[in-house]
Coordinates of C-alpha atoms in Angstrom, one line a residue:
Chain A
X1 CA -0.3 -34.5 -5.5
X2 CA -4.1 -33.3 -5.4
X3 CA -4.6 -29.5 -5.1
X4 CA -7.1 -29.0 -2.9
X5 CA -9.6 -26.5 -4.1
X6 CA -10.7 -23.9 -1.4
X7 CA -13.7 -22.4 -1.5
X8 CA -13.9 -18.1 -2.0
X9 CA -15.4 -18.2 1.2
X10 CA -13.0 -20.8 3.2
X11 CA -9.9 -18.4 1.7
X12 CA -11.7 -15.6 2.7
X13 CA -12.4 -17.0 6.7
X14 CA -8.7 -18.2 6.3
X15 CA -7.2 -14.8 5.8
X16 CA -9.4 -13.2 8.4
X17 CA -8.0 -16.1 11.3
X18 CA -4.6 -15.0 10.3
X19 CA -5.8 -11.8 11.1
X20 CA -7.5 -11.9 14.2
X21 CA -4.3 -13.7 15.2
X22 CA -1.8 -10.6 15.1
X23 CA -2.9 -8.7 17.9
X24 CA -1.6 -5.5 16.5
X25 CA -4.1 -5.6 13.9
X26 CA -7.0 -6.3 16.5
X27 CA -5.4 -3.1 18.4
X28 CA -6.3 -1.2 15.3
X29 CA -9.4 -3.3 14.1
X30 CA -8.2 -3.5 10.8
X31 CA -10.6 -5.6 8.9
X32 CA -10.2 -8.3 5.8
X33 CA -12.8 -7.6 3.1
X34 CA -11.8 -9.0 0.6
X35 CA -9.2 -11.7 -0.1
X36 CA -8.5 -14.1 -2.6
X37 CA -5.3 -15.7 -5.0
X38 CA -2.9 -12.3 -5.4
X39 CA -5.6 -10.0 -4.1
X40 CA -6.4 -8.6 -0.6
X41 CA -8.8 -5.5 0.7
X42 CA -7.9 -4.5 4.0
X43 CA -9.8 -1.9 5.7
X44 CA -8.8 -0.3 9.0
X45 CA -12.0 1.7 10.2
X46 CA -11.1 5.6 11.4
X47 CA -10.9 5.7 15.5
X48 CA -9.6 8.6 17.4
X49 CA -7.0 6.2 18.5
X50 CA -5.4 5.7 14.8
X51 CA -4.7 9.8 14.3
X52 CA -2.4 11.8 14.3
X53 CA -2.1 15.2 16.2
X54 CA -3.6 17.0 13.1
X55 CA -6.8 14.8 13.1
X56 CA -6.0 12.9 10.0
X57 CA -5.2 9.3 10.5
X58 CA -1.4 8.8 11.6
X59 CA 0.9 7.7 8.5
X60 CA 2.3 4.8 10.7
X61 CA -1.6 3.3 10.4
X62 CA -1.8 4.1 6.7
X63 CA 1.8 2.0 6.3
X64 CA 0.2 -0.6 8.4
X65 CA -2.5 -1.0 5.9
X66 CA -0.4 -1.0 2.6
X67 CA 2.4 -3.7 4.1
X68 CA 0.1 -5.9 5.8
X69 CA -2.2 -5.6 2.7
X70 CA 0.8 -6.2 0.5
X71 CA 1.2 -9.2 2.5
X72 CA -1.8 -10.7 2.2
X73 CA -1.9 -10.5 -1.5
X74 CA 1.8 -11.7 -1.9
X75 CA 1.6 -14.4 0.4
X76 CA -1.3 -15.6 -1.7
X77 CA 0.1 -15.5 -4.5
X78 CA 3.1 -17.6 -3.5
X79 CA 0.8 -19.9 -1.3
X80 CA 3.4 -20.1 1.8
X81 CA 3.8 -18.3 4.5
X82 CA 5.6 -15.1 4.2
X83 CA 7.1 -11.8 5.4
X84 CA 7.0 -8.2 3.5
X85 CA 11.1 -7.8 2.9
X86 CA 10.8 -4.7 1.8
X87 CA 8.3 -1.9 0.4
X88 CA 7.9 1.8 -0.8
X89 CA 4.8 4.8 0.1
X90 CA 4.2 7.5 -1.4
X91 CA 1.5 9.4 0.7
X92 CA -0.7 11.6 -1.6
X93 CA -3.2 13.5 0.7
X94 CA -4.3 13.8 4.2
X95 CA -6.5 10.9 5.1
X96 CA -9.3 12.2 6.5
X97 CA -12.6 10.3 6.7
X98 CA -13.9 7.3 8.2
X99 CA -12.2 4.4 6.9
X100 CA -8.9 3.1 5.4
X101 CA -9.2 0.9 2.3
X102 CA -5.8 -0.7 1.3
X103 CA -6.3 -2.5 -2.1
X104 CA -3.4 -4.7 -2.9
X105 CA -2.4 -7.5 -5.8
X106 CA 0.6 -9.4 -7.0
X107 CA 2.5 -7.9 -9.5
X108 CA 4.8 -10.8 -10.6
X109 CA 5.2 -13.8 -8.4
X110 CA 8.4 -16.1 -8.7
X111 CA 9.1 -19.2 -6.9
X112 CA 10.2 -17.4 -3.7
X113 CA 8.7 -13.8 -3.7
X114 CA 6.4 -12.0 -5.1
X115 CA 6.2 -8.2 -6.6
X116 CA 2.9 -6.8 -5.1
X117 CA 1.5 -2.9 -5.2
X118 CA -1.1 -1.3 -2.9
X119 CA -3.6 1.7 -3.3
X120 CA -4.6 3.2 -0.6
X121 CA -7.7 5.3 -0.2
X122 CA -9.9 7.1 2.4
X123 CA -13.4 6.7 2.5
X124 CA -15.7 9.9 3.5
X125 CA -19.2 10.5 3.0
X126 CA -19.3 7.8 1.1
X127 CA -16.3 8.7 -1.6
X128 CA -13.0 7.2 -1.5
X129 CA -10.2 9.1 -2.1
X130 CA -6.7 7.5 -3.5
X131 CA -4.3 8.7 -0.7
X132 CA -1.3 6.6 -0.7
X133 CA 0.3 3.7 -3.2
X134 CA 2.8 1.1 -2.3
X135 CA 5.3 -1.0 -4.1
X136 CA 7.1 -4.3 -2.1
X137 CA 8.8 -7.4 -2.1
X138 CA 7.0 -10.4 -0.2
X139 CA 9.2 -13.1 0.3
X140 CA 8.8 -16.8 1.5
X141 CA 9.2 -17.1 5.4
X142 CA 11.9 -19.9 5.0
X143 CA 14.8 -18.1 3.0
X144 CA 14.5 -15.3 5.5
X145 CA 15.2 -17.1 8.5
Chain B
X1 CA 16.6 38.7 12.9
X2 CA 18.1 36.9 15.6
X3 CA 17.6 33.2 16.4
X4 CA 15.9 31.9 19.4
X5 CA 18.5 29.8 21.1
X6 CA 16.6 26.7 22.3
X7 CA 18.2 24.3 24.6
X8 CA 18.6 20.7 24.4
X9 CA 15.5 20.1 27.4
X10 CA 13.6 22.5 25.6
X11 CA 13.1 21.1 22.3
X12 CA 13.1 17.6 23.7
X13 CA 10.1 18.4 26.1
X14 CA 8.9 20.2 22.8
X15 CA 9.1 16.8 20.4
X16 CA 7.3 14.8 23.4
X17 CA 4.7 17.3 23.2
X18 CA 4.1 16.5 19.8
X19 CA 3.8 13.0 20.5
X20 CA 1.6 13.2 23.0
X21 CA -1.0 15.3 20.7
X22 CA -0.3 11.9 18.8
X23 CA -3.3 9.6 19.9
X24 CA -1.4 7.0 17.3
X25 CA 1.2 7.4 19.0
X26 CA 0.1 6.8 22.5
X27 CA -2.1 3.8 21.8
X28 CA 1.4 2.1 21.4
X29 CA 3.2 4.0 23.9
X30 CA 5.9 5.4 21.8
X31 CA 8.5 7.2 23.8
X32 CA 11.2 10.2 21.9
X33 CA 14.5 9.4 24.1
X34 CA 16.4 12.1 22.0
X35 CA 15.7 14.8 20.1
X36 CA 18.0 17.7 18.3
X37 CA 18.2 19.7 14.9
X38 CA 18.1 16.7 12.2
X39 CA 18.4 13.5 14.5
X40 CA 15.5 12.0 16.2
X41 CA 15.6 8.4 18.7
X42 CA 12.4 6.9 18.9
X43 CA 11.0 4.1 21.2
X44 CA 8.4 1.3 21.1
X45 CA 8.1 -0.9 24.0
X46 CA 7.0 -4.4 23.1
X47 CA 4.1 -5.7 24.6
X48 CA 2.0 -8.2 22.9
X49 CA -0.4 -5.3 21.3
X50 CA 1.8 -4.4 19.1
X51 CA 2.8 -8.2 17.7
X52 CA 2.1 -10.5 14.7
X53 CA 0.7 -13.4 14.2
X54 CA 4.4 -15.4 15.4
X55 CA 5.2 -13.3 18.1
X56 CA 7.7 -11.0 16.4
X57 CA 6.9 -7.0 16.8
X58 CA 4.6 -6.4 13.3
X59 CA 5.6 -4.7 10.7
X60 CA 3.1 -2.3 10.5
X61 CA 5.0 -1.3 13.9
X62 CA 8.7 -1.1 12.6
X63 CA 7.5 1.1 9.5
X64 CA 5.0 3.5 12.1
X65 CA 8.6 3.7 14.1
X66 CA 10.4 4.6 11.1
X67 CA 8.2 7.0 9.7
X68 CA 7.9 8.8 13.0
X69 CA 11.5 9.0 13.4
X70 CA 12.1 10.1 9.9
X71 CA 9.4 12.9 10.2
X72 CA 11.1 14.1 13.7
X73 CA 14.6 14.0 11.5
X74 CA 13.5 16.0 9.0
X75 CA 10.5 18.3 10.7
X76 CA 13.7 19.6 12.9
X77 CA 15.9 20.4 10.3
X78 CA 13.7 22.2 8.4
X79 CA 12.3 23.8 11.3
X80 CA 8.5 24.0 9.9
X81 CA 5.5 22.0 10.1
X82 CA 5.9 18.5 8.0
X83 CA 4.6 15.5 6.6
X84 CA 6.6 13.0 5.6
X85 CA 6.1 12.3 1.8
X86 CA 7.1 9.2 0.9
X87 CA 9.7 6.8 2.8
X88 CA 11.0 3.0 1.8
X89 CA 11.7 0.7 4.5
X90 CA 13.6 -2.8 4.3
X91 CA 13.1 -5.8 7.0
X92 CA 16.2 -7.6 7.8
X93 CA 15.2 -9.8 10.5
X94 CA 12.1 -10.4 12.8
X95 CA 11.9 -7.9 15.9
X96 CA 11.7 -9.9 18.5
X97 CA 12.9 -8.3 21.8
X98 CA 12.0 -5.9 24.1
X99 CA 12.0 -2.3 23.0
X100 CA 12.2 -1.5 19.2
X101 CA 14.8 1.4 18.8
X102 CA 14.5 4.1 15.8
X103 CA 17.6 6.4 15.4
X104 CA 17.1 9.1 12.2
X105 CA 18.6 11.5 10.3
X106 CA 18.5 14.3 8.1
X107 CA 20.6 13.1 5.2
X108 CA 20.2 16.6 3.2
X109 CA 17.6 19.0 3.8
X110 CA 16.7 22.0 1.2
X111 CA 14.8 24.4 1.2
X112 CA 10.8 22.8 1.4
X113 CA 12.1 19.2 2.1
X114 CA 14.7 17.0 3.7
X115 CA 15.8 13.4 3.1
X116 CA 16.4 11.1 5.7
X117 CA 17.8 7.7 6.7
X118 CA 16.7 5.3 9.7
X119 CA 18.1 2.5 11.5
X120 CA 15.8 0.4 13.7
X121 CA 17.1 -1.7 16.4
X122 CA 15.6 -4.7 18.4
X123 CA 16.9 -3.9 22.3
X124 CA 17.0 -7.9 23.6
X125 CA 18.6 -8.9 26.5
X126 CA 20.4 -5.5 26.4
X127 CA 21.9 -6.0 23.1
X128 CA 20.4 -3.9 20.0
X129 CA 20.0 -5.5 16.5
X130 CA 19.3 -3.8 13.6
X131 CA 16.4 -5.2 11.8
X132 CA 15.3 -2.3 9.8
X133 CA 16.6 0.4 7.5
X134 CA 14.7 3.4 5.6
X135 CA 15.0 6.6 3.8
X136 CA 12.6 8.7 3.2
X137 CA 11.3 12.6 2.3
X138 CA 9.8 14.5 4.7
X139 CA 8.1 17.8 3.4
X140 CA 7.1 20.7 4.7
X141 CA 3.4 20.9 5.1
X142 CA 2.2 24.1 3.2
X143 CA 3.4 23.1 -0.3
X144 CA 1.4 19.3 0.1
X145 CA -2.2 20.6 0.9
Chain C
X1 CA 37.1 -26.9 3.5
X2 CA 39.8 -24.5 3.0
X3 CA 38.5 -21.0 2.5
X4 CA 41.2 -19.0 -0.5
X5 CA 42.3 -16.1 0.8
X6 CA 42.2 -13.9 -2.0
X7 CA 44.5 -10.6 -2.1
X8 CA 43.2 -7.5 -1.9
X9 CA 44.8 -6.9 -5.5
X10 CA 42.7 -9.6 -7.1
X11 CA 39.6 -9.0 -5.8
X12 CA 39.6 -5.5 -7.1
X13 CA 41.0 -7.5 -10.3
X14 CA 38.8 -9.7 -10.3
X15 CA 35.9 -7.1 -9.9
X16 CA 37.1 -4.7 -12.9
X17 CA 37.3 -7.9 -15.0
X18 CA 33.2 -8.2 -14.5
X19 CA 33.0 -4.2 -15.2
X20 CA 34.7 -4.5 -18.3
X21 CA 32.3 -7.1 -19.2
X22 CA 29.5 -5.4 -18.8
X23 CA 29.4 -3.6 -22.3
X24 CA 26.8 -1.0 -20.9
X25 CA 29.8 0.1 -18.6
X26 CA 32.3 0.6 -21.0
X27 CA 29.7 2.7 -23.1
X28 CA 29.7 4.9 -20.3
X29 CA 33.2 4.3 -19.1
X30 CA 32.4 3.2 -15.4
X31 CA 35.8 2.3 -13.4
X32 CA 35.7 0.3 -10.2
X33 CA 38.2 2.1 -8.4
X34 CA 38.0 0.4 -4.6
X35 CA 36.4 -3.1 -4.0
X36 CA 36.7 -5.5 -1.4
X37 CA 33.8 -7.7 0.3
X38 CA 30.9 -6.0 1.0
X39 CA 32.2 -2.2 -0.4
X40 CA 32.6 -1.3 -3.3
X41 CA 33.3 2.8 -5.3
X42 CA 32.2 2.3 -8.4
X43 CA 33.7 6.4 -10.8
X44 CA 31.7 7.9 -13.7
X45 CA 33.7 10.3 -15.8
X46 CA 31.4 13.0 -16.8
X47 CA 31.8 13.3 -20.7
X48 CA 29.0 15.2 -22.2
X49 CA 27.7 12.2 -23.5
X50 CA 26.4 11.1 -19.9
X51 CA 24.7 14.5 -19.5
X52 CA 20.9 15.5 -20.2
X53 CA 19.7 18.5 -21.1
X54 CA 20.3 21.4 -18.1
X55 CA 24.4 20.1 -18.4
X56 CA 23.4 17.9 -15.3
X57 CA 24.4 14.0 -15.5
X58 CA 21.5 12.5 -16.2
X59 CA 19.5 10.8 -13.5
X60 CA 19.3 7.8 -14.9
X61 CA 23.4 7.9 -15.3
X62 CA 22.8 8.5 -11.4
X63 CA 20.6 5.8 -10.6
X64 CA 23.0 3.2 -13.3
X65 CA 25.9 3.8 -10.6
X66 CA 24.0 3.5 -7.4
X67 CA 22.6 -0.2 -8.7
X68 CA 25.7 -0.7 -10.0
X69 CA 27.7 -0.1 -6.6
X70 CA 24.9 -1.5 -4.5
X71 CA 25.3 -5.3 -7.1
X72 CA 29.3 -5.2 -6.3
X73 CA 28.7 -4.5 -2.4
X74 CA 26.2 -7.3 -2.4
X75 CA 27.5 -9.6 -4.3
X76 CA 30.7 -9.7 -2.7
X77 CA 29.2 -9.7 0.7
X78 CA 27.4 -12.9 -0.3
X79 CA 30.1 -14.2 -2.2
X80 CA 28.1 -15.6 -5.0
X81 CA 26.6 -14.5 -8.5
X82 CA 23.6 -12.3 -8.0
X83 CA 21.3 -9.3 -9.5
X84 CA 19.7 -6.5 -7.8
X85 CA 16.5 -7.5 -6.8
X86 CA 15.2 -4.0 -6.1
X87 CA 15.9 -0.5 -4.8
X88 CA 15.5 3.4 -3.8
X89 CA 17.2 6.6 -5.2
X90 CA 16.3 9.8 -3.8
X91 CA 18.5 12.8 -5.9
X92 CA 19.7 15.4 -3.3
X93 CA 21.2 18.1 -5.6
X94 CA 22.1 18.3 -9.9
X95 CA 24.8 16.4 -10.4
X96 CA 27.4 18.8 -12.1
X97 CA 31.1 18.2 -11.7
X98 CA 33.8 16.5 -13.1
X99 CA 33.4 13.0 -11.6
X100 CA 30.5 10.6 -10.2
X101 CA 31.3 8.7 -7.0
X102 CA 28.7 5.8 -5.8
X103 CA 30.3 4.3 -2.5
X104 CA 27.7 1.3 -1.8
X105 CA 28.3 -0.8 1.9
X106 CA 26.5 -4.0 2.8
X107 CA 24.4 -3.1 5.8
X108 CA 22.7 -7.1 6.6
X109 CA 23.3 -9.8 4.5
X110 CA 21.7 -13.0 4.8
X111 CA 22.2 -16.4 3.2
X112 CA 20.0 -15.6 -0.2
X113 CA 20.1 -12.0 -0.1
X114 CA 22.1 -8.9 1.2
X115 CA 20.4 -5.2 1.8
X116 CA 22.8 -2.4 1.0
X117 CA 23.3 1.6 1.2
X118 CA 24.9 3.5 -1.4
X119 CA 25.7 7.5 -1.7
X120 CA 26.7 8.9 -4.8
X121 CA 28.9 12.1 -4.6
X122 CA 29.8 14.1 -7.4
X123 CA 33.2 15.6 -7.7
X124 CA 34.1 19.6 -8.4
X125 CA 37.0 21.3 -8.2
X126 CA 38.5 18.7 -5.7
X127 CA 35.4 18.5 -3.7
X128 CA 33.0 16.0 -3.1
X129 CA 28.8 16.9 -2.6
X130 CA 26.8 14.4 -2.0
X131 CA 24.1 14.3 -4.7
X132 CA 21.6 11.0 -4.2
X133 CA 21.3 8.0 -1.5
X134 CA 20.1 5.1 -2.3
X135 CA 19.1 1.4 -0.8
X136 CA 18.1 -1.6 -2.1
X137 CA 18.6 -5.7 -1.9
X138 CA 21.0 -7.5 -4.3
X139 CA 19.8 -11.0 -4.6
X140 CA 21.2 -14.3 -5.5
X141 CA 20.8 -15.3 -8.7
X142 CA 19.4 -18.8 -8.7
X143 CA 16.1 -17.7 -7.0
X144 CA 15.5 -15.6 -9.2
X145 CA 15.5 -16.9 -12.3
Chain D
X1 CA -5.9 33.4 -19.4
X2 CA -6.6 31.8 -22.1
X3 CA -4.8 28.3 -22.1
X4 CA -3.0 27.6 -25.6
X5 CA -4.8 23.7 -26.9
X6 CA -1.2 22.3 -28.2
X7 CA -2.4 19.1 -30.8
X8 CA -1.8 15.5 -29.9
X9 CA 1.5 16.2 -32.4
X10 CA 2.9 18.7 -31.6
X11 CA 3.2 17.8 -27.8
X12 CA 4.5 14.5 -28.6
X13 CA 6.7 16.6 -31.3
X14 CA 8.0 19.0 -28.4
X15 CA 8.6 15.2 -25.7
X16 CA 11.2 14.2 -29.0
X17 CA 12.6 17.8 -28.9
X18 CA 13.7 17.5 -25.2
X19 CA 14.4 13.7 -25.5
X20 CA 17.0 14.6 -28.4
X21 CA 18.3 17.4 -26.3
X22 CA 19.6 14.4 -23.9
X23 CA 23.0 13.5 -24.9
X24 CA 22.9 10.7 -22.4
X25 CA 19.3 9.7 -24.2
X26 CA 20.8 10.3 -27.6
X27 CA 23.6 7.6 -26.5
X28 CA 21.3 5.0 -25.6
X29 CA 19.0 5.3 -28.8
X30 CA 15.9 6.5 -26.8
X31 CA 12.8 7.1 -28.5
X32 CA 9.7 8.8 -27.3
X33 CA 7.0 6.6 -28.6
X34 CA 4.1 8.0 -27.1
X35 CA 3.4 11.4 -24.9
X36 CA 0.1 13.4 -23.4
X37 CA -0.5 15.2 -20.3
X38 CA 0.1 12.7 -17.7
X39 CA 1.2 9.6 -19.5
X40 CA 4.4 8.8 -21.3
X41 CA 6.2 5.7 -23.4
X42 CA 10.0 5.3 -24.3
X43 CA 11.8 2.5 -25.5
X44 CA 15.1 1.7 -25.2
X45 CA 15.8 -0.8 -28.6
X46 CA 18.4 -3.5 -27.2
X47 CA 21.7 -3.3 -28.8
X48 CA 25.3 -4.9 -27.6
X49 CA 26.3 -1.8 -26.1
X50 CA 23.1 -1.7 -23.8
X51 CA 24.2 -4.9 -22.2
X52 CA 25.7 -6.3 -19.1
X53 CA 28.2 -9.3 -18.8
X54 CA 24.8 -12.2 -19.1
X55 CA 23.2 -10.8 -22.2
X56 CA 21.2 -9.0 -20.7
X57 CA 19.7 -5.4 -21.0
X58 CA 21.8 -3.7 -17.6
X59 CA 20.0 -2.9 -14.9
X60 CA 21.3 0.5 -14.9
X61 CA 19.2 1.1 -18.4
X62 CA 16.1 -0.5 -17.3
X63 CA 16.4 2.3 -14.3
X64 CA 16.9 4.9 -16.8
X65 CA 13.9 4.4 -19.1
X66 CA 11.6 4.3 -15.9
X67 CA 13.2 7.2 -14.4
X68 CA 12.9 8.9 -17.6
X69 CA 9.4 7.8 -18.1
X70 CA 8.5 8.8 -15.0
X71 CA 9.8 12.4 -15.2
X72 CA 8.1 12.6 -18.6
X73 CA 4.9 11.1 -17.2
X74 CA 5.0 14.0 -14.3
X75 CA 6.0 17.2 -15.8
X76 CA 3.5 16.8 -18.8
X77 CA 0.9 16.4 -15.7
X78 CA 2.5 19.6 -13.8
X79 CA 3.0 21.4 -17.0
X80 CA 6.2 23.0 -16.0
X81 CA 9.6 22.1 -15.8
X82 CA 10.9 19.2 -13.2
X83 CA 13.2 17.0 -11.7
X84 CA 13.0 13.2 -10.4
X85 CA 12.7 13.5 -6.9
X86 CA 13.0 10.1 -5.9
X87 CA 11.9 6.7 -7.4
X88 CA 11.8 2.9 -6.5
X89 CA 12.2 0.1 -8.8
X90 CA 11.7 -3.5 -8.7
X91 CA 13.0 -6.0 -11.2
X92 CA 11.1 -8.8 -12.0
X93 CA 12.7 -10.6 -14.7
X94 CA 16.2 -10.6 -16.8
X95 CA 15.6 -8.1 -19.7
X96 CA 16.2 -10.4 -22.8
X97 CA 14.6 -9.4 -25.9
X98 CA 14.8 -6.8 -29.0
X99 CA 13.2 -3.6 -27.2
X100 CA 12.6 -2.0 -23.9
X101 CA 9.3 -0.3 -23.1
X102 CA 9.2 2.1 -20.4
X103 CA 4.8 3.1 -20.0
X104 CA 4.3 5.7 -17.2
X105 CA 1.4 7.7 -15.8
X106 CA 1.0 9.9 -13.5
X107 CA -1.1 8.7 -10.3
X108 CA -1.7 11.5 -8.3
X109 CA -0.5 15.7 -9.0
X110 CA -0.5 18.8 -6.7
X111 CA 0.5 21.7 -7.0
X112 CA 4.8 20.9 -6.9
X113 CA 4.6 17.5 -7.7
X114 CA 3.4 14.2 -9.5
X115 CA 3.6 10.7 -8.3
X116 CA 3.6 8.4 -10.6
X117 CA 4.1 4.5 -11.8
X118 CA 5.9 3.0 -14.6
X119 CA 6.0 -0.7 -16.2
X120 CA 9.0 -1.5 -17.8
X121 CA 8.3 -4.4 -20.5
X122 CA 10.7 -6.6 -22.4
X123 CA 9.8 -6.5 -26.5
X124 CA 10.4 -10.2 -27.6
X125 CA 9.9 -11.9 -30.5
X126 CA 6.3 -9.2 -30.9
X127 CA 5.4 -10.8 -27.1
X128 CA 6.0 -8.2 -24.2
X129 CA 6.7 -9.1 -20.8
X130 CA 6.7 -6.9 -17.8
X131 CA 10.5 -7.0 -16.4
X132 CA 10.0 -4.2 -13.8
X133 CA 8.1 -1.9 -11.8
X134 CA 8.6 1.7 -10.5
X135 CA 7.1 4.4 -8.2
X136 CA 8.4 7.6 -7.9
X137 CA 7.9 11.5 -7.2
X138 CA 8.3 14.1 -10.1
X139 CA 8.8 17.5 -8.8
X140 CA 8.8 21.4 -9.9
X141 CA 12.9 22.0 -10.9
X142 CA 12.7 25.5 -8.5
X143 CA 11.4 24.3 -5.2
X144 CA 14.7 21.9 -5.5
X145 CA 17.2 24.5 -6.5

């Protein structure tokens, strides 16, 4: 069978219909900026609505960012559709600033899952600041289910 | 020094409190239905906000739940200001249903942190199934910043 | 087709016949002292030579039993060869006593792959403390390889 | 105060000192290969007695020389004595091969603790191949007793 070769930009339009196609994520106008084989950026831009009652942006958004951003680069990698099974964060520091950046890429991929980890960082004034990593399991839809 | 006897109302109106200082927290309408010294139930009613791209609750949702509910857990048993620290979560089936359920508790709490467990249940058709389980650290917030 | 009911004495047999295979748990003299599907109490003996530097067992003594105890629960709740796939350890206390307990329980199994809890206790003077927890997924062991 | 420079040598010296005071370490054959503020290496050279019932290295030892890696990795970046908080691992592959190699470094360090990473790689015929992945938090030993 031909593999079909898809252009950067085609995977990249790809990834962002998925996206605009969970409505959670519109909710939270998390953004795809980067995505290609075993790699995804996935920025969620800092909203009043996304905090926490200290100001800095509520952990549930930052774990939001690393497992759907795991995702993307797992299910990439395995080329199928897919759910996170499982994953791991380790928050490092407050994020404060104006946007999330969750940087993720596949680790090991088998036949049915794929190893993936995730940085996380905070942009402000321009800097970005590593404040939480991420370790999962993304596994192929089918075998769940 | 004698201990402020708080009754069950109080700190239950105390935890919603917290929520509601939560802007997180109310974008997605999450509701504390109990709240004591180390346990913590947590709410999320399902609307389609808060879905994925095959109708199932997301995931970014389920962990947000547990992490809330874990930091409740262990904030109360330590009785100080926390954040949680780091937490790992494992899907078990899609959330599909009406009302996602997060029950945690303190497992063992020490002096500057306590670790905690967390079941998440999928209320359907008046019948909860669990579809999520997590443990985590929650840490009190002076030592972290 | 006929299921085999298999006694409760065999299965722990049975079980114990895979420990003693295992030449890394004879080295450190593991014994499978309760075993039935989906449970497992897997005993370490604490000899010095399990120990690290404080007297303590070692953590990664720790960690050997929760996998350990976490493979038996899942692999006898999915009734087939498997591995771990991955999990969690938090340590709660030093473990310093006479005797390691790891009592792991299936908590969802699938058809590929079970999730499963384990808490390791460590035995002084006739009393149990709970010293880690632990989570992960055992996996079966086609997929995987 | 003036802060004492300690030679390349002499630290990695003083990492062998504490590794040999291990008698769990000492069992296993450990051996610090490489150690500086921060960043660690053990191996774990494969022998029978390291083994499960396949052939291959148990899963329990794989978690040690990451856990041990790890706390290496984070109290060389605190500079004071610790403890393994917690840690995740992921297996990848079947350990088969002539060497373990456990490569840690620490990510992120406050004041009371160090997250950090670890690859665990399989030594095969001179080829390496990554057979796990961990995340985990190194913390201060007082704060937890």
């Amino acid at each position: 069978m031909a593999e079909v070769t898809v252009s950067p930009e085609a995977f990249l339009a790809m990834g962002r219909e998925v996206l605009a196609a969970q409505p959670f994520s519109r909710l939270i106008r998390a953004e795809l900026a980067a995505f290609s084989r075993g790699r995804c950026e996935l920025h969620v831009p800092v909203s009043e609505s996304v905090k926490q009652q200290h100001g800095f942006v509520h952990g549930g958004v930052v774990s939001y960012a690393a497992d759907n951003a795991l995702t993307y680069a797992g299910g990439s990698a395995l080329g199928m559709p897919v759910v996170t099974a499982e994953f791991k964060i380790n928050y490092l520091r407050p994020a404060i600033g104006d946007r999330l950046i969750a940087r993720a890429e596949a680790v090991h991929t088998g036949k049915t899952q794929s190893v993936c980890r995730c940085d996380v960082f905070i942009l402000k004034d321009g800097e970005e600041k590593l404040c939480a990593v991420a370790q999962g399991t993304i596994a192929a839809l089918s075998p769940k289910t």
